[in-house]
Amino acid sequence: MGTVIFWIIFWIVIAVLAFCPLYFIFLFIVGLFVDMNKEYEHDSKFFRFLLTNSTAVAAKLIRIRVKVTGRELLPKDTRYLLVCNHRSKFDPILTWYAFGKEQLSFISKPENFKVPVYGRIIHRCLFMAIDRENPRNAMKTVNRAADLLKRGEVNVAVYPEGRRNYDEGLLPFHGAMFKIAQKANVPIVVMTAKGTYEIQKNFPLHRSHVELDVLGVLSAEEIKGMKTTAIGERVAGIMNKNL
Ligand SMILES: CCCCCCCCCCCCCCCC(=O)OC[C@@H](O)COP(=O)(O)O
């Protein structure tokens, strides 16, 4: 009996080991059909599926368990701007994986579009590069994001801290990010991510437990006419209660 179990486990391991490189080669080939110079106007169900599904495989292999709370707070009748604290490069990856059906398109530093294979997939899924050094260029991304929301194409996600925070608490917010929701007249969904920073330390010996908590929604009416600094204070207040 032991021998049979051994061979079953053996072939499962072989299958997984063979599957990953084959899946990656498949992602590489389909990625070649993405035009990186084209600004796509519509999301792609196919590439969105590949983004979420391949991440699901990776999350299992990296032994990450994601617990989501507050999913019921997500607006159903309107698109929204999701804002979250930022501690790790795993934050966006586990967020688009845990909220696969929410069609989240992230505002990202340009370098991420150069990541092999995934740079093309996120481009096709309407992720937007932002120039963090040039406010005028950054406003172009703000307007593009507001346009995608207004047209109801996708939900947009952004880290208002602008970069990863290696300390406790929150970094100062880039207020212009909240303008996206005001321009599109949509609500702001406030979330925190916890446990992502430890993933790198845990892998491969330990399992990682990540918590994504949807904490509250600032309605479009509520934020209309508010100063972005005041919106920032509201958002920080909600996040800090859970950090
Ligand atoms: C199997 C899954 C593998 C996925 C690989 C995906 C690689 C593409 C990542 C796209 C991430 C999109 C959103 C990122 C938001 C962003 O760009 O925030 C900036 C911070 O991050 C890093 O800034 P910094 O702390 O200054 O380095």
mmCIF file of N, CA and C in Angstrom, residues 129-195:
data_model
loop_
_atom_site.group_PDB
_atom_site.id
_atom_site.type_symbol
_atom_site.label_atom_id
_atom_site.label_comp_id
_atom_site.label_asym_id
_atom_site.label_seq_id
_atom_site.Cartn_x
_atom_site.Cartn_y
_atom_site.Cartn_z
ATOM 1 N N ALA A 129 -0.013 53.172 -15.379
ATOM 2 C CA ALA A 129 1.286 53.631 -14.846
ATOM 3 C C ALA A 129 1.141 55.068 -14.357
ATOM 4 N N ILE A 130 1.790 55.387 -13.246
ATOM 5 C CA ILE A 130 1.751 56.774 -12.746
ATOM 6 C C ILE A 130 3.177 57.291 -12.577
ATOM 7 N N ASP A 131 3.413 58.541 -13.030
ATOM 8 C CA ASP A 131 4.724 59.186 -12.907
ATOM 9 C C ASP A 131 4.783 59.856 -11.541
ATOM 10 N N ARG A 132 5.465 59.214 -10.581
ATOM 11 C CA ARG A 132 5.465 59.707 -9.205
ATOM 12 C C ARG A 132 6.361 60.933 -9.033
ATOM 13 N N GLU A 133 7.161 61.232 -10.076
ATOM 14 C CA GLU A 133 8.067 62.394 -9.986
ATOM 15 C C GLU A 133 7.453 63.642 -10.596
ATOM 16 N N ASN A 134 6.455 63.496 -11.488
ATOM 17 C CA ASN A 134 5.937 64.647 -12.237
ATOM 18 C C ASN A 134 4.427 64.813 -12.048
ATOM 19 N N PRO A 135 4.001 65.752 -11.172
ATOM 20 C CA PRO A 135 2.556 65.914 -10.853
ATOM 21 C C PRO A 135 1.682 66.124 -12.101
ATOM 22 N N ARG A 136 2.230 66.823 -13.115
ATOM 23 C CA ARG A 136 1.415 67.063 -14.334
ATOM 24 C C ARG A 136 1.106 65.723 -15.018
ATOM 25 N N ASN A 137 2.117 64.866 -15.157
ATOM 26 C CA ASN A 137 1.891 63.545 -15.760
ATOM 27 C C ASN A 137 0.996 62.695 -14.865
ATOM 28 N N ALA A 138 1.178 62.860 -13.564
ATOM 29 C CA ALA A 138 0.359 62.067 -12.627
ATOM 30 C C ALA A 138 -1.116 62.400 -12.811
ATOM 31 N N MET A 139 -1.409 63.683 -13.115
ATOM 32 C CA MET A 139 -2.822 64.070 -13.324
ATOM 33 C C MET A 139 -3.418 63.390 -14.546
ATOM 34 N N LYS A 140 -2.568 63.067 -15.533
ATOM 35 C CA LYS A 140 -3.067 62.347 -16.725
ATOM 36 C C LYS A 140 -3.578 60.972 -16.283
ATOM 37 N N THR A 141 -2.852 60.347 -15.363
ATOM 38 C CA THR A 141 -3.291 59.039 -14.847
ATOM 39 C C THR A 141 -4.562 59.191 -14.024
ATOM 40 N N VAL A 142 -4.643 60.277 -13.251
ATOM 41 C CA VAL A 142 -5.852 60.547 -12.457
ATOM 42 C C VAL A 142 -7.064 60.670 -13.388
ATOM 43 N N ASN A 143 -6.895 61.406 -14.495
ATOM 44 C CA ASN A 143 -8.008 61.592 -15.443
ATOM 45 C C ASN A 143 -8.355 60.295 -16.166
ATOM 46 N N ARG A 144 -7.332 59.498 -16.498
ATOM 47 C CA ARG A 144 -7.595 58.203 -17.169
ATOM 48 C C ARG A 144 -8.388 57.305 -16.227
ATOM 49 N N ALA A 145 -7.978 57.272 -14.958
ATOM 50 C CA ALA A 145 -8.668 56.431 -13.970
ATOM 51 C C ALA A 145 -10.110 56.889 -13.804
ATOM 52 N N ALA A 146 -10.308 58.210 -13.707
ATOM 53 C CA ALA A 146 -11.671 58.750 -13.542
ATOM 54 C C ALA A 146 -12.527 58.404 -14.760
ATOM 55 N N ASP A 147 -11.921 58.449 -15.936
ATOM 56 C CA ASP A 147 -12.666 58.120 -17.172
ATOM 57 C C ASP A 147 -13.100 56.662 -17.189
ATOM 58 N N LEU A 148 -12.197 55.737 -16.783
ATOM 59 C CA LEU A 148 -12.541 54.309 -16.750
ATOM 60 C C LEU A 148 -13.676 54.039 -15.753
ATOM 61 N N LEU A 149 -13.652 54.772 -14.633
ATOM 62 C CA LEU A 149 -14.717 54.614 -13.628
ATOM 63 C C LEU A 149 -16.041 55.167 -14.157
ATOM 64 N N LYS A 150 -15.967 56.359 -14.758
ATOM 65 C CA LYS A 150 -17.179 57.005 -15.292
ATOM 66 C C LYS A 150 -17.831 56.099 -16.338
ATOM 67 N N ARG A 151 -17.012 55.461 -17.167
ATOM 68 C CA ARG A 151 -17.539 54.576 -18.217
ATOM 69 C C ARG A 151 -17.924 53.207 -17.650
ATOM 70 N N GLY A 152 -17.677 53.021 -16.333
ATOM 71 C CA GLY A 152 -18.068 51.762 -15.677
ATOM 72 C C GLY A 152 -17.272 50.559 -16.164
ATOM 73 N N GLU A 153 -16.057 50.828 -16.693
ATOM 74 C CA GLU A 153 -15.263 49.760 -17.312
ATOM 75 C C GLU A 153 -14.679 48.812 -16.270
ATOM 76 N N VAL A 154 -14.100 49.367 -15.220
ATOM 77 C CA VAL A 154 -13.457 48.591 -14.152
ATOM 78 C C VAL A 154 -13.611 49.337 -12.824
ATOM 79 N N ASN A 155 -13.215 48.682 -11.710
ATOM 80 C CA ASN A 155 -12.998 49.386 -10.451
ATOM 81 C C ASN A 155 -11.508 49.712 -10.382
ATOM 82 N N VAL A 156 -11.165 50.854 -9.780
ATOM 83 C CA VAL A 156 -9.765 51.269 -9.726
ATOM 84 C C VAL A 156 -9.246 51.131 -8.292
ATOM 85 N N ALA A 157 -7.996 50.657 -8.168
ATOM 86 C CA ALA A 157 -7.374 50.512 -6.845
ATOM 87 C C ALA A 157 -6.075 51.303 -6.817
ATOM 88 N N VAL A 158 -5.813 51.952 -5.685
ATOM 89 C CA VAL A 158 -4.609 52.775 -5.566
ATOM 90 C C VAL A 158 -4.115 52.781 -4.128
ATOM 91 N N TYR A 159 -2.801 52.932 -3.968
ATOM 92 C CA TYR A 159 -2.181 53.070 -2.642
ATOM 93 C C TYR A 159 -1.854 54.540 -2.443
ATOM 94 N N PRO A 160 -2.684 55.276 -1.701
ATOM 95 C CA PRO A 160 -2.451 56.730 -1.570
ATOM 96 C C PRO A 160 -1.133 57.089 -0.883
ATOM 97 N N GLU A 161 -0.489 56.116 -0.224
ATOM 98 C CA GLU A 161 0.833 56.394 0.370
ATOM 99 C C GLU A 161 1.893 56.550 -0.720
ATOM 100 N N GLY A 162 1.613 55.984 -1.927
ATOM 101 C CA GLY A 162 2.502 56.171 -3.079
ATOM 102 C C GLY A 162 3.688 55.235 -3.153
ATOM 103 N N ARG A 163 4.037 54.622 -2.000
ATOM 104 C CA ARG A 163 5.118 53.622 -2.031
ATOM 105 C C ARG A 163 4.953 52.735 -0.817
ATOM 106 N N ARG A 164 5.743 51.666 -0.705
ATOM 107 C CA ARG A 164 5.621 50.752 0.427
ATOM 108 C C ARG A 164 6.101 51.436 1.696
ATOM 109 N N ASN A 165 5.386 51.158 2.784
ATOM 110 C CA ASN A 165 5.741 51.738 4.091
ATOM 111 C C ASN A 165 6.359 50.637 4.940
ATOM 112 N N TYR A 166 7.627 50.801 5.352
ATOM 113 C CA TYR A 166 8.313 49.754 6.108
ATOM 114 C C TYR A 166 8.155 49.946 7.609
ATOM 115 N N ASP A 167 7.471 51.025 8.001
ATOM 116 C CA ASP A 167 7.250 51.271 9.439
ATOM 117 C C ASP A 167 5.790 51.034 9.806
ATOM 118 N N GLU A 168 5.494 51.184 11.078
ATOM 119 C CA GLU A 168 4.108 51.080 11.536
ATOM 120 C C GLU A 168 3.298 52.262 11.026
ATOM 121 N N GLY A 169 1.971 52.148 11.130
ATOM 122 C CA GLY A 169 1.120 53.295 10.782
ATOM 123 C C GLY A 169 1.056 53.537 9.285
ATOM 124 N N LEU A 170 0.881 54.812 8.912
ATOM 125 C CA LEU A 170 0.683 55.186 7.511
ATOM 126 C C LEU A 170 1.644 56.294 7.101
ATOM 127 N N LEU A 171 2.092 56.281 5.850
ATOM 128 C CA LEU A 171 2.850 57.403 5.288
ATOM 129 C C LEU A 171 1.853 58.493 4.897
ATOM 130 N N PRO A 172 2.312 59.750 4.717
ATOM 131 C CA PRO A 172 1.392 60.817 4.275
ATOM 132 C C PRO A 172 0.754 60.426 2.932
ATOM 133 N N PHE A 173 -0.498 60.772 2.751
ATOM 134 C CA PHE A 173 -1.219 60.427 1.522
ATOM 135 C C PHE A 173 -0.971 61.440 0.402
ATOM 136 N N HIS A 174 -1.016 60.941 -0.837
ATOM 137 C CA HIS A 174 -1.026 61.826 -2.010
ATOM 138 C C HIS A 174 -2.494 62.143 -2.287
ATOM 139 N N GLY A 175 -2.940 63.335 -1.856
ATOM 140 C CA GLY A 175 -4.360 63.717 -1.935
ATOM 141 C C GLY A 175 -4.949 63.603 -3.330
ATOM 142 N N ALA A 176 -4.096 63.802 -4.351
ATOM 143 C CA ALA A 176 -4.620 63.792 -5.733
ATOM 144 C C ALA A 176 -5.306 62.468 -6.068
ATOM 145 N N MET A 177 -4.921 61.398 -5.357
ATOM 146 C CA MET A 177 -5.526 60.093 -5.654
ATOM 147 C C MET A 177 -7.025 60.095 -5.337
ATOM 148 N N PHE A 178 -7.430 60.875 -4.346
ATOM 149 C CA PHE A 178 -8.843 60.920 -3.967
ATOM 150 C C PHE A 178 -9.655 61.714 -4.991
ATOM 151 N N LYS A 179 -8.937 62.552 -5.761
ATOM 152 C CA LYS A 179 -9.618 63.342 -6.801
ATOM 153 C C LYS A 179 -10.224 62.413 -7.852
ATOM 154 N N ILE A 180 -9.613 61.205 -7.997
ATOM 155 C CA ILE A 180 -10.124 60.235 -8.987
ATOM 156 C C ILE A 180 -11.607 59.951 -8.708
ATOM 157 N N ALA A 181 -11.921 59.705 -7.430
ATOM 158 C CA ALA A 181 -13.307 59.380 -7.055
ATOM 159 C C ALA A 181 -14.209 60.600 -7.210
ATOM 160 N N GLN A 182 -13.685 61.788 -6.864
ATOM 161 C CA GLN A 182 -14.506 63.013 -6.990
ATOM 162 C C GLN A 182 -14.809 63.291 -8.464
ATOM 163 N N LYS A 183 -13.795 63.165 -9.331
ATOM 164 C CA LYS A 183 -13.993 63.431 -10.771
ATOM 165 C C LYS A 183 -14.984 62.432 -11.378
ATOM 166 N N ALA A 184 -14.949 61.186 -10.905
ATOM 167 C CA ALA A 184 -15.819 60.140 -11.475
ATOM 168 C C ALA A 184 -17.153 60.049 -10.732
ATOM 169 N N ASN A 185 -17.245 60.838 -9.619
ATOM 170 C CA ASN A 185 -18.481 60.796 -8.804
ATOM 171 C C ASN A 185 -18.810 59.371 -8.352
ATOM 172 N N VAL A 186 -17.793 58.690 -7.800
ATOM 173 C CA VAL A 186 -17.976 57.335 -7.281
ATOM 174 C C VAL A 186 -17.513 57.274 -5.822
ATOM 175 N N PRO A 187 -17.934 56.239 -5.077
ATOM 176 C CA PRO A 187 -17.515 56.111 -3.672
ATOM 177 C C PRO A 187 -16.074 55.639 -3.527
ATOM 178 N N ILE A 188 -15.523 55.856 -2.335
ATOM 179 C CA ILE A 188 -14.186 55.376 -1.990
ATOM 180 C C ILE A 188 -14.348 54.222 -0.999
ATOM 181 N N VAL A 189 -13.784 53.069 -1.336
ATOM 182 C CA VAL A 189 -13.809 51.907 -0.453
ATOM 183 C C VAL A 189 -12.479 51.858 0.292
ATOM 184 N N VAL A 190 -12.547 51.798 1.623
ATOM 185 C CA VAL A 190 -11.332 51.836 2.442
ATOM 186 C C VAL A 190 -11.016 50.428 2.953
ATOM 187 N N MET A 191 -9.791 49.969 2.726
ATOM 188 C CA MET A 191 -9.369 48.608 3.103
ATOM 189 C C MET A 191 -7.999 48.669 3.754
ATOM 190 N N THR A 192 -7.684 47.669 4.585
ATOM 191 C CA THR A 192 -6.314 47.504 5.060
ATOM 192 C C THR A 192 -5.839 46.097 4.721
ATOM 193 N N ALA A 193 -4.527 45.990 4.505
ATOM 194 C CA ALA A 193 -3.890 44.692 4.262
ATOM 195 C C ALA A 193 -2.912 44.451 5.410
ATOM 196 N N LYS A 194 -2.992 43.261 6.016
ATOM 197 C CA LYS A 194 -2.092 42.926 7.128
ATOM 198 C C LYS A 194 -1.490 41.550 6.897
ATOM 199 N N GLY A 195 -0.226 41.382 7.263
ATOM 200 C CA GLY A 195 0.431 40.086 7.162
ATOM 201 C C GLY A 195 1.194 39.889 5.861
#
